[in-house]
XYZ file of C-alpha atoms in Angstrom:
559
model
C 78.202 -2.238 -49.669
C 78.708 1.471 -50.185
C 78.606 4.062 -47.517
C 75.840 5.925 -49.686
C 73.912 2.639 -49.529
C 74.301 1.998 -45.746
C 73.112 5.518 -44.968
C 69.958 5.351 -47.045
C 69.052 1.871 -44.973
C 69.321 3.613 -41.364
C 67.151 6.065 -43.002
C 65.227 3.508 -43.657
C 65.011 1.907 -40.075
C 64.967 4.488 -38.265
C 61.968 5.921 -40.074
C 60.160 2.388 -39.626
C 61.135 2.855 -35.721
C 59.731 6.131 -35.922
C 56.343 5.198 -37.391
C 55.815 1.941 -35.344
C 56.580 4.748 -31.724
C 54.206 7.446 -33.730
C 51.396 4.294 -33.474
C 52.238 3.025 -30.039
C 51.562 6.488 -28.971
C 48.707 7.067 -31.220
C 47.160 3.545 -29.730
C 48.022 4.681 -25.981
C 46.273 8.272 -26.640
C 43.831 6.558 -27.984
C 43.315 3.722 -25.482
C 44.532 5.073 -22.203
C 41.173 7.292 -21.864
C 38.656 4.916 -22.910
C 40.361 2.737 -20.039
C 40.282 5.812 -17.829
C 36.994 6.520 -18.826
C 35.728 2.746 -17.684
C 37.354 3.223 -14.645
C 35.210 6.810 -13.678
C 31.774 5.057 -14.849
C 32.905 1.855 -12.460
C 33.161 4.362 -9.677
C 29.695 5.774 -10.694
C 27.937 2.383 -10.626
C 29.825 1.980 -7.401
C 27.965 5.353 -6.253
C 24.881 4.202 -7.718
C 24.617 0.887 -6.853
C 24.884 1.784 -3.007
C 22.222 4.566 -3.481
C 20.047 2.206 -5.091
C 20.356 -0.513 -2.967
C 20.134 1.856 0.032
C 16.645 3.139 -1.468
C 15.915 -0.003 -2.414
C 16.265 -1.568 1.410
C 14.306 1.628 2.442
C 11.383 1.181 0.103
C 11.463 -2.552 1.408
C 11.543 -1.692 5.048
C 8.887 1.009 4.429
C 6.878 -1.969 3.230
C 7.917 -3.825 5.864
C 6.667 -0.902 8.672
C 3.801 -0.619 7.006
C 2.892 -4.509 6.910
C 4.094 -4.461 10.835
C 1.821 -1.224 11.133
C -0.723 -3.573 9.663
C -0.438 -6.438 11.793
C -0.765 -4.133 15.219
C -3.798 -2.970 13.867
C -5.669 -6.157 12.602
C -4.601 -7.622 16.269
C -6.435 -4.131 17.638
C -9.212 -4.852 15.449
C -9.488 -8.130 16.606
C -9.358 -7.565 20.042
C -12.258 -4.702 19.859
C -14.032 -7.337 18.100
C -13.901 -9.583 21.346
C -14.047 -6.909 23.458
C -17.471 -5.957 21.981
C -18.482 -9.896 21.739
C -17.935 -10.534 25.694
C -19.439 -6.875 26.497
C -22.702 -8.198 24.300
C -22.784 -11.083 26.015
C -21.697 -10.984 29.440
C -25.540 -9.922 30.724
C -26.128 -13.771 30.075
C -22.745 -14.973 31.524
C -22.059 -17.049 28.408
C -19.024 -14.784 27.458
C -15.948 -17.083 27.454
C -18.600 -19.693 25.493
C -19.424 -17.211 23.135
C -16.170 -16.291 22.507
C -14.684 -19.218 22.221
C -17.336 -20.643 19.822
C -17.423 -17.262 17.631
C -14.147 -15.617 17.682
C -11.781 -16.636 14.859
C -8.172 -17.434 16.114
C -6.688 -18.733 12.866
C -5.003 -15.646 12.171
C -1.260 -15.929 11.232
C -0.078 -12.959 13.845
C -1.907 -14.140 17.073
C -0.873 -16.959 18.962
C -3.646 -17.020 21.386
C -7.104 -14.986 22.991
C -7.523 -14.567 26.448
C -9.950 -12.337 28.827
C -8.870 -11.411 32.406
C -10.812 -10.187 34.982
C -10.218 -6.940 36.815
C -8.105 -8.516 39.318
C -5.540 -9.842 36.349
C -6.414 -13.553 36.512
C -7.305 -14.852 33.289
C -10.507 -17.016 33.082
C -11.393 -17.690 29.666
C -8.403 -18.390 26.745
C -8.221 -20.102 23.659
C -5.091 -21.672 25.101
C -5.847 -24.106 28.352
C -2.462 -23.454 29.548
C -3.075 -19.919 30.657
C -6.528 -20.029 32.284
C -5.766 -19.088 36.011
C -2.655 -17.340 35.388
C -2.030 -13.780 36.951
C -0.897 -10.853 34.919
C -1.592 -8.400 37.155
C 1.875 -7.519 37.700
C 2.197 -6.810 34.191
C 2.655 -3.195 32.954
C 0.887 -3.664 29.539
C -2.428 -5.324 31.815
C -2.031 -2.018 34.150
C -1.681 0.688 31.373
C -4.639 -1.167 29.516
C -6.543 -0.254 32.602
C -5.668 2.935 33.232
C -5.860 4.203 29.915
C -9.150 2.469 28.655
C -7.086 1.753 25.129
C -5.389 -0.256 22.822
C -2.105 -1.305 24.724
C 1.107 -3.424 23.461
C 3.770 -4.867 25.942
C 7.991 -4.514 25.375
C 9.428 -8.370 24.459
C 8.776 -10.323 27.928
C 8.884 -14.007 28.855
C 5.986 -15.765 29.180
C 5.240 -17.360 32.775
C 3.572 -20.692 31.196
C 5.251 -20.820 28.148
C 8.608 -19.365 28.955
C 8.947 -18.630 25.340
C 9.926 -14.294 24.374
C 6.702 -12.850 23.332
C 4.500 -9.280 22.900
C 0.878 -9.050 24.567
C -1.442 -6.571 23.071
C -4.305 -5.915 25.555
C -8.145 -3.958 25.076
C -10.014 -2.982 28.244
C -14.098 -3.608 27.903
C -14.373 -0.780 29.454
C -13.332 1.161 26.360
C -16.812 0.113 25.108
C -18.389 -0.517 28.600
C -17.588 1.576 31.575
C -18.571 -0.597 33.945
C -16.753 -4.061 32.682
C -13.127 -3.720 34.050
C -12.546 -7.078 32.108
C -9.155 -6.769 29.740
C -8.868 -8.812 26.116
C -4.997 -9.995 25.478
C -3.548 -11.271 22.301
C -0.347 -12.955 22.147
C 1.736 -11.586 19.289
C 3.400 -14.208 16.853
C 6.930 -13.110 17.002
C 7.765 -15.562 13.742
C 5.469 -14.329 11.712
C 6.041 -10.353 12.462
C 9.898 -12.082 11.207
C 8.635 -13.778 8.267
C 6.774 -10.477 7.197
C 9.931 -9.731 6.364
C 11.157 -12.415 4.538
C 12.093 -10.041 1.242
C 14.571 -8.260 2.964
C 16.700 -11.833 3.924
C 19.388 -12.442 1.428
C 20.797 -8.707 1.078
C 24.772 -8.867 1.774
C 25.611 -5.667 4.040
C 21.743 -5.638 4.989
C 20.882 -6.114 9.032
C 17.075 -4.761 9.709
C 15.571 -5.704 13.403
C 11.994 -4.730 14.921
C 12.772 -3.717 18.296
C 10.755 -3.018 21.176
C 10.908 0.751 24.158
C 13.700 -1.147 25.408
C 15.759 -2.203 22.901
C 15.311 -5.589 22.684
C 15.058 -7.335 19.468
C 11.529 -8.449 18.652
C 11.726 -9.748 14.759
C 14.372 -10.071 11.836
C 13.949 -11.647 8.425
C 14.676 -15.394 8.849
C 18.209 -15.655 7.978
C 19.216 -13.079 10.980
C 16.298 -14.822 13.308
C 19.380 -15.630 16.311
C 18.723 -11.692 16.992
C 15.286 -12.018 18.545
C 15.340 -11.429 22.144
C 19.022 -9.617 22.225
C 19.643 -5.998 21.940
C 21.196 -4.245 18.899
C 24.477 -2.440 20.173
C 24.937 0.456 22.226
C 25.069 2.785 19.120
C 22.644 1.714 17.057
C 20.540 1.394 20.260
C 20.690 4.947 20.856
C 20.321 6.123 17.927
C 17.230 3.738 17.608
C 15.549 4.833 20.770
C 16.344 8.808 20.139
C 14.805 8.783 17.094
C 11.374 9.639 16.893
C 9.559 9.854 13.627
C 6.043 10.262 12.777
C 3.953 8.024 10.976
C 5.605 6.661 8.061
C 8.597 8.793 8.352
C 11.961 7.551 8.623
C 14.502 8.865 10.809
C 18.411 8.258 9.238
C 22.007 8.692 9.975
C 25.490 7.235 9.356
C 28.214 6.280 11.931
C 31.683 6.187 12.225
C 32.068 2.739 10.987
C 30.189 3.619 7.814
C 26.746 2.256 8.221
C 23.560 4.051 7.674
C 20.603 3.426 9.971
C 17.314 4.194 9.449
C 14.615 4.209 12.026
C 10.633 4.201 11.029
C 8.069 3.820 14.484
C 5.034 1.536 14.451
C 2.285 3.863 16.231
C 0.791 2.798 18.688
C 3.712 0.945 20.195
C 7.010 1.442 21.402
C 8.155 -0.561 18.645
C 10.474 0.493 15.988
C 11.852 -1.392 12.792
C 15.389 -0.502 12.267
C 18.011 -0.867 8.917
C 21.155 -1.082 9.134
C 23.394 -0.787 5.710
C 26.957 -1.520 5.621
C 27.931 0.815 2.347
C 31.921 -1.171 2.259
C 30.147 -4.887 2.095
C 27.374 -3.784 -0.288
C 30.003 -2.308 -2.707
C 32.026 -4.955 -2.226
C 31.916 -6.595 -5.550
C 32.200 -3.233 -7.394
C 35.219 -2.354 -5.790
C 37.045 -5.134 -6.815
C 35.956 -4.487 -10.292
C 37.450 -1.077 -9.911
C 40.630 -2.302 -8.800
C 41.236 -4.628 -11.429
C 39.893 -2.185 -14.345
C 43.050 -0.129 -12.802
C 45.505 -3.282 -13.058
C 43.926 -3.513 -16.855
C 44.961 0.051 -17.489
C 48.434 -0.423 -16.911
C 48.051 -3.698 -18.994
C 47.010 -1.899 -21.701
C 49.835 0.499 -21.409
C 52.093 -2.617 -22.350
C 49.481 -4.613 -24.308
C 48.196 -2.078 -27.214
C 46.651 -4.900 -29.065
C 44.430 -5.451 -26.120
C 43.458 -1.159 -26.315
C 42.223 -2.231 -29.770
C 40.263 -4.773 -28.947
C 38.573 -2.691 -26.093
C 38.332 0.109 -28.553
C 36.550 -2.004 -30.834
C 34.213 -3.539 -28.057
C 33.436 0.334 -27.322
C 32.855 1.968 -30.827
C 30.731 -1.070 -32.559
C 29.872 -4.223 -30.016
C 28.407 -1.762 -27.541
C 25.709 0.455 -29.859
C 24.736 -2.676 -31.363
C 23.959 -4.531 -28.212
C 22.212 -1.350 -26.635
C 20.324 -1.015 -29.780
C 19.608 -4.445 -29.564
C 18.542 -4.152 -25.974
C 16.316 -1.102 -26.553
C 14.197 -2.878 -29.325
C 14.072 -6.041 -27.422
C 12.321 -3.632 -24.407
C 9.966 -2.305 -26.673
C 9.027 -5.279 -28.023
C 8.370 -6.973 -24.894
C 5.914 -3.852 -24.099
C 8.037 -1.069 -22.516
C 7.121 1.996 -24.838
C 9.191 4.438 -23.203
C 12.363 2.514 -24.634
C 14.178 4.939 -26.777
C 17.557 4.876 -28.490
C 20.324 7.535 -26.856
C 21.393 9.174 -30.005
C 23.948 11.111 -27.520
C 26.072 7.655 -27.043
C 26.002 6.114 -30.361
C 29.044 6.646 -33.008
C 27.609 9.157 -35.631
C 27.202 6.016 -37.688
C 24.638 4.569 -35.593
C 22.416 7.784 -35.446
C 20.273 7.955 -38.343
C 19.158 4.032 -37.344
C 18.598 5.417 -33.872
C 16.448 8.048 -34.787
C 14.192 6.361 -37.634
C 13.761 3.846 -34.183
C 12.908 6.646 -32.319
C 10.552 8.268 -34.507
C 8.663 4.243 -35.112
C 8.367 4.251 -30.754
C 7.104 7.349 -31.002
C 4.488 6.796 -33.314
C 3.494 3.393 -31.921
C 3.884 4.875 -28.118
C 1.501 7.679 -29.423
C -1.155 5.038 -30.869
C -1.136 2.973 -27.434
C -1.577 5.945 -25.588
C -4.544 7.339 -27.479
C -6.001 3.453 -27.389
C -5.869 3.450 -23.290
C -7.554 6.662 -23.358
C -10.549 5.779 -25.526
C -10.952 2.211 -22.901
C -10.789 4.919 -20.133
C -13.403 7.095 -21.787
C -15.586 3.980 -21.946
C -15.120 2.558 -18.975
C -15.897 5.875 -17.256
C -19.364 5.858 -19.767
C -20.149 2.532 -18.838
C -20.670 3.128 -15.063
C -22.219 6.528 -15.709
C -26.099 7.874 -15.732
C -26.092 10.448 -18.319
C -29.482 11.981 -17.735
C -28.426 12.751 -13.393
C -24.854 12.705 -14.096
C -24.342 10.065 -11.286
C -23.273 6.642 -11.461
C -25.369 3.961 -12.573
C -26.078 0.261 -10.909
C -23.110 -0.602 -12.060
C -20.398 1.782 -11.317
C -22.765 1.842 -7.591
C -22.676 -1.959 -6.882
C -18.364 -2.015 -7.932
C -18.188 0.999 -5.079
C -19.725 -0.858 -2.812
C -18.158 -3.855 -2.759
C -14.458 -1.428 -2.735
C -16.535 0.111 0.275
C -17.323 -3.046 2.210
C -13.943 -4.369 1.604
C -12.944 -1.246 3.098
C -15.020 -1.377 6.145
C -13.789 -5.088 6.890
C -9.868 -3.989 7.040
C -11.100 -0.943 8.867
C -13.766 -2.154 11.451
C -15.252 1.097 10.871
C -19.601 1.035 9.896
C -21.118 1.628 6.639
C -24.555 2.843 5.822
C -26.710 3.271 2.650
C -29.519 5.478 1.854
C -32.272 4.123 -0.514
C -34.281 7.227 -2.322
C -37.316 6.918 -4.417
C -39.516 9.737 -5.963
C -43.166 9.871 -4.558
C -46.218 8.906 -6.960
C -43.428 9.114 -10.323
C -45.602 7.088 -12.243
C -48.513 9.757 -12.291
C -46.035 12.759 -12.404
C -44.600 11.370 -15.796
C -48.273 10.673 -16.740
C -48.956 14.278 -16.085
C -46.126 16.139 -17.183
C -44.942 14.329 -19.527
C -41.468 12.727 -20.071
C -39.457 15.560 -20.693
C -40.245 16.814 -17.500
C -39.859 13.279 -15.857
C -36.202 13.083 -16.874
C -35.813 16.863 -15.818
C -36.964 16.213 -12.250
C -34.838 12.869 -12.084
C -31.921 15.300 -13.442
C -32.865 17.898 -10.310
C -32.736 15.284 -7.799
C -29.532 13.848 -9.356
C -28.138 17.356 -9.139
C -29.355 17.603 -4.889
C -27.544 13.998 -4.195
C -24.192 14.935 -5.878
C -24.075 18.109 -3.819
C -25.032 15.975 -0.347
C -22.679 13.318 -1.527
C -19.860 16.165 -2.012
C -20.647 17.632 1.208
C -20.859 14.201 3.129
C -18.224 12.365 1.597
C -20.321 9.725 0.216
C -21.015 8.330 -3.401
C -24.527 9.065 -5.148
C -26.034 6.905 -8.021
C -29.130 6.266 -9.553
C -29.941 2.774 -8.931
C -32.639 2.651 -11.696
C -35.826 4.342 -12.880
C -36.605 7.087 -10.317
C -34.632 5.165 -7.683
C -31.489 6.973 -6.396
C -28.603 5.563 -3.645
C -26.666 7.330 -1.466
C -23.206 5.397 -0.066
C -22.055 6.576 3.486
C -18.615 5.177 4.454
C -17.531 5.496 8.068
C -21.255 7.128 9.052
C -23.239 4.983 12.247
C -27.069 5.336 11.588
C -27.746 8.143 13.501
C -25.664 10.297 11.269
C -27.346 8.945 8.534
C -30.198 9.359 9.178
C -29.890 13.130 9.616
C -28.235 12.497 5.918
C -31.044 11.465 4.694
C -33.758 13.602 6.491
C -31.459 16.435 4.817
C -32.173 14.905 1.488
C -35.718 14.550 2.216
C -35.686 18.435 2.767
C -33.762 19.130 0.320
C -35.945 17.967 -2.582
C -38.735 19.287 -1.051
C -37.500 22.576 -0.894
C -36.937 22.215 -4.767
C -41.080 22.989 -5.137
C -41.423 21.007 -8.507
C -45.407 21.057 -8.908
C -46.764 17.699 -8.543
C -50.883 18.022 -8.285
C -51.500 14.633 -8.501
C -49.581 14.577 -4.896
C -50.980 14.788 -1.472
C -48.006 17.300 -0.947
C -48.220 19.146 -4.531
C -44.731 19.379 -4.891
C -42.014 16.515 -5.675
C -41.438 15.292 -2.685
C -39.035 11.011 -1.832
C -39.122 8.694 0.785
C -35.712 7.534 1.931
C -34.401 4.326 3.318
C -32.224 4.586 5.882
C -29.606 0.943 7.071
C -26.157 0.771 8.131
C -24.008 -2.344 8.523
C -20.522 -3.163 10.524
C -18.922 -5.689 7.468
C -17.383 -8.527 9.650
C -18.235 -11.901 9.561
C -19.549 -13.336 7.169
C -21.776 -10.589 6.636
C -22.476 -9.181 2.825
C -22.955 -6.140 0.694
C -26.195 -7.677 -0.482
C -27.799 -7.680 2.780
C -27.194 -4.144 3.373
C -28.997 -3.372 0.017
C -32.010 -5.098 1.178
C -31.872 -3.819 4.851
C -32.032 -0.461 3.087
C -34.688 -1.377 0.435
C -36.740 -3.114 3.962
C -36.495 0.553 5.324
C -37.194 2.430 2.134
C -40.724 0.256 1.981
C -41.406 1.181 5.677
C -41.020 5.105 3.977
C -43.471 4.872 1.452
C -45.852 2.514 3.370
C -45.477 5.408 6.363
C -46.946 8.197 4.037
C -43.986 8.809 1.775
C -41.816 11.999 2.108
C -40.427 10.669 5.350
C -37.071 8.782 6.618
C -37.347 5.648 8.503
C -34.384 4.227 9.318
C -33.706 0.253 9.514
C -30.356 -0.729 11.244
C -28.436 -3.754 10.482
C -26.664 -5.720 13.213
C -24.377 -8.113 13.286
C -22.321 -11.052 15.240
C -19.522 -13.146 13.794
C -21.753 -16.227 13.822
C -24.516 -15.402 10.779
C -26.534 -17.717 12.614
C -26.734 -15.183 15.529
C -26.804 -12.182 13.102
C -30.678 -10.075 13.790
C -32.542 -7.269 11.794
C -33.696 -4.311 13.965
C -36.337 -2.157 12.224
C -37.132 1.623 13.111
């Protein structure tokens, strides 16, 4: 071979080398920062997962204060109901018979109902086991006493049972100063634990209800060994030197890494702590991030295995988050939309004819839910008062009555009908029929602003007027202000005693437990709006509704 010949083929080679370095380099330039790039969005998600599940576990044990919040008050609730039952009834001395016959004790968060005397024995208890026993010594029985309100004990030990509980206690005397008798409720512990049952399960997760002293009270199930221990002597004092307000929560992070958050249940010492441990929550990410390092420096050796990734990045990825996106919308998410801003240029125009199809059809659905709002909001109006009509009154009241069940707190109605209508429309004419309902439609949405109650016109020239928290007293200066009101409106009426427009009103308020009904209020209200009109019309009379947990005990009184 010549020497010309053997120069021109190391040429040759080396110019092969050089091209073959020129694309390892090209691949690693490439490749090296989509790999770096993986490994900055893996520390993101890292970041974002722990936020989320951190807000996450708050939301949850925000839901969870709030169901404990809950549960103290429908145990309140239920001991003012008993408290009210043995005050009614203890002029006959059948209270504890009473009581026990009326008094429903089926409720998941109470495990029994007792009454104790003055002295602290208890005499009378759904449970046989505690009838003589002696709480006198108890704090809860003595602050009860002394403060004529709703009390709830720190964890104790019961005598009889000698199983951890909470006592709530109610004097009578909060409703009848001279009974010194005190209700008690024993607290289900389980079932304050399985209230929070959605928070079990959560790696890195500890959340505890805890009573003034630190002592744990509930957990979810799967941390239920807790109960009756005491969280440790940081999170303790943290826990017990916080003090937010209602559904505030209180947070911080130690030196080990874990945030705690603290959220009160008023009108306890209680308070239902979270714990979060950030390093066992992140866990799994962080082992992703530490191999998606080992994979860079694979790829430094591996450039085939750059390509593939390259490829996965540039084509697998926009189709599958295209395909995603129009899978979301299909299944009825109309904010799905295609991020132009991460697509390949060759995926854009596809991305935005998408976009512009969501938008259109996102436009349509929202214009469709406003025309069944506009209708719904037609079909529970009165277009010649402007109030509601039967309808939209009757759905009110039921929300009302449901309302005043959760709440314990009265409801009362006012019944309106214009005097001698019949002959006003036969003397005036229709026009100025509807014109005078119109007027008087106009004087009840003003009360009804003013009050805080809803007004409707219950049909023809009969109007309502739906007091929520209002005793009967209160409305019944409601409605003697309605009464005046209209008057003072001096619409001519000749063929009226009073010459002027002038209603009777209906006056009945109800306390919704029980068994009791919207429809009875309605006709305790209707009752009392006849007693009006049969009393010489433009008057109130007033017709009050009471009631006992046994309908077979329940009685009308008529004023």
């Amino acid at each position: 071979m010549s020497r010309i010949a053997i120069i021109r083929k190391k040429a040759k080679l080396r110019g092969l080398l050089g091209i073959r370095a020129r694309l390892v380099v090209l691949a690693l330039i490439l490749v090296c920062p989509l790999m770096l790039d993986r490994v900055r969005l893996l520390e993101q998600t890292r970041t974002t997962e722990i936020a989320a599940v951190a807000a996450t576990v708050a939301t949850l044990a925000q839901r969870a204060a709030d169901a404990q919040r809950e549960v103290i008050s429908s145990v309140e609730a239920v001991l003012k109901s008993a408290a009210y039952i043995h005050a009614a009834a203890s002029e006959v001395d059948r209270s504890c018979s009473i009581l026990r016959a009326s008094l429903r004790v089926d409720l998941p968060s109470i495990r029994m109902l007792s009454i104790a005397d003055a002295r602290g024995v208890i005499h009378c208890s759904t449970a046989a086991m505690f009838v003589g026993s002696d709480v006198s010594q108890r704090a809860y029985f003595r602050r009860a006493l002394e403060s004529h309100s709703f009390v709830v004990s720190d964890f104790l030990i019961g005598g009889q049972s000698g199983k951890g509980t909470i006592l709530a206690a109610y004097p009578v005397s909060a409703l009848d100063a001279g009974e010194q008798a005190v209700m008690i409720a024993g607290i289900n512990l389980d079932w304050l634990s399985d209230i929070m049952a959605n928070l079990a399960g959560r790696a890195g997760v500890s959340v505890a209800l805890i009573d003034g002293e630190g002592t744990v009270l509930a957990t979810p199930p799967d941390q239920r060994s807790k109960v009756g221990r005491k969280l440790g002597q940081a999170e303790l004092d943290f826990a017990l030197g916080a003090n937010p307000q209602n559904r505030e929560l209180a947070t911080a992070q130690n030196d080990s890494g874990q945030k705690l958050s603290v959220s009160r249940i008023p009108g306890t010492n209680a308070r239902l702590v979270v714990m979060l441990d950030e390093g066992t929550v992140s866990a799994a990410i962080s082992r992703e991030i530490r191999t998606a390092y080992l994979q860079l420096a694979l790829v430094c050796v591996f450039v085939l295995l750059g390509a593939l990734i390259a490829a996965e990045r540039l084509i697998v990825r926009p189709i599958s988050m295209l395909t995603s996106t129009a899978k979301r919308f299909a299944e009825g998410d109309w904010s799905a939309r295609a991020a132009r801003a991460r697509l390949p240029s060759e995926f854009v125009p596809l991305a935005r004819a998408f976009n512009a199809m969501a938008a259109q059809l996102g436009q349509r659905e929202r214009e469709l839910v406003a025309i069944n709002n506009n209708l719904t909001v037609m079909a529970s109006m009165d277009m010649l008062s402007g109030l509601a009509n039967r309808r939209g009154f009757q759905g009110r009241l039921d929300i009302e009555w449901a309302r005043g069940q959760q709440t314990g707190h009265c409801l009362a109605l006012l019944m309106l009908d214009v005097d001698h209508f019949k002959p006003f429309n036969d003397s005036y004419g229709h026009p100025e029929g509807d014109a005078c309902l119109s007027r008087i439609g106009e004087v009840l949405a003003a009360v009804a602003d003013d009050t805080g109650g809803f007004a409707a016109r219950y049909g023809g020239e009969e109007f309502c007027l739906l007091l929520p928290n209002t005793e009967a007293a209160a409305a019944r200066e409601v409605g003697e202000l309605v009464r005046a009101t209209v008057e003072r409106l001096a619409v001519p009426h000749r063929t009226s005693e009073f010459q002027r427009v002038t209603v009777s009103v209906g006056v009945a308020a109800a306390l919704p437990i029980g068994t009791s009904e919207p429809r009875e209020l309605l006709e305790a209200a209707d009752a009392a709006l006849y007693a009006a009109k049969h009393g010489g019309r433009n008057t109130v009379a007033e017709h009050g509704l009471v009631r006992s947990a046994d309908p077979a005990e329940s009685m009308a009184i008529a004023s």
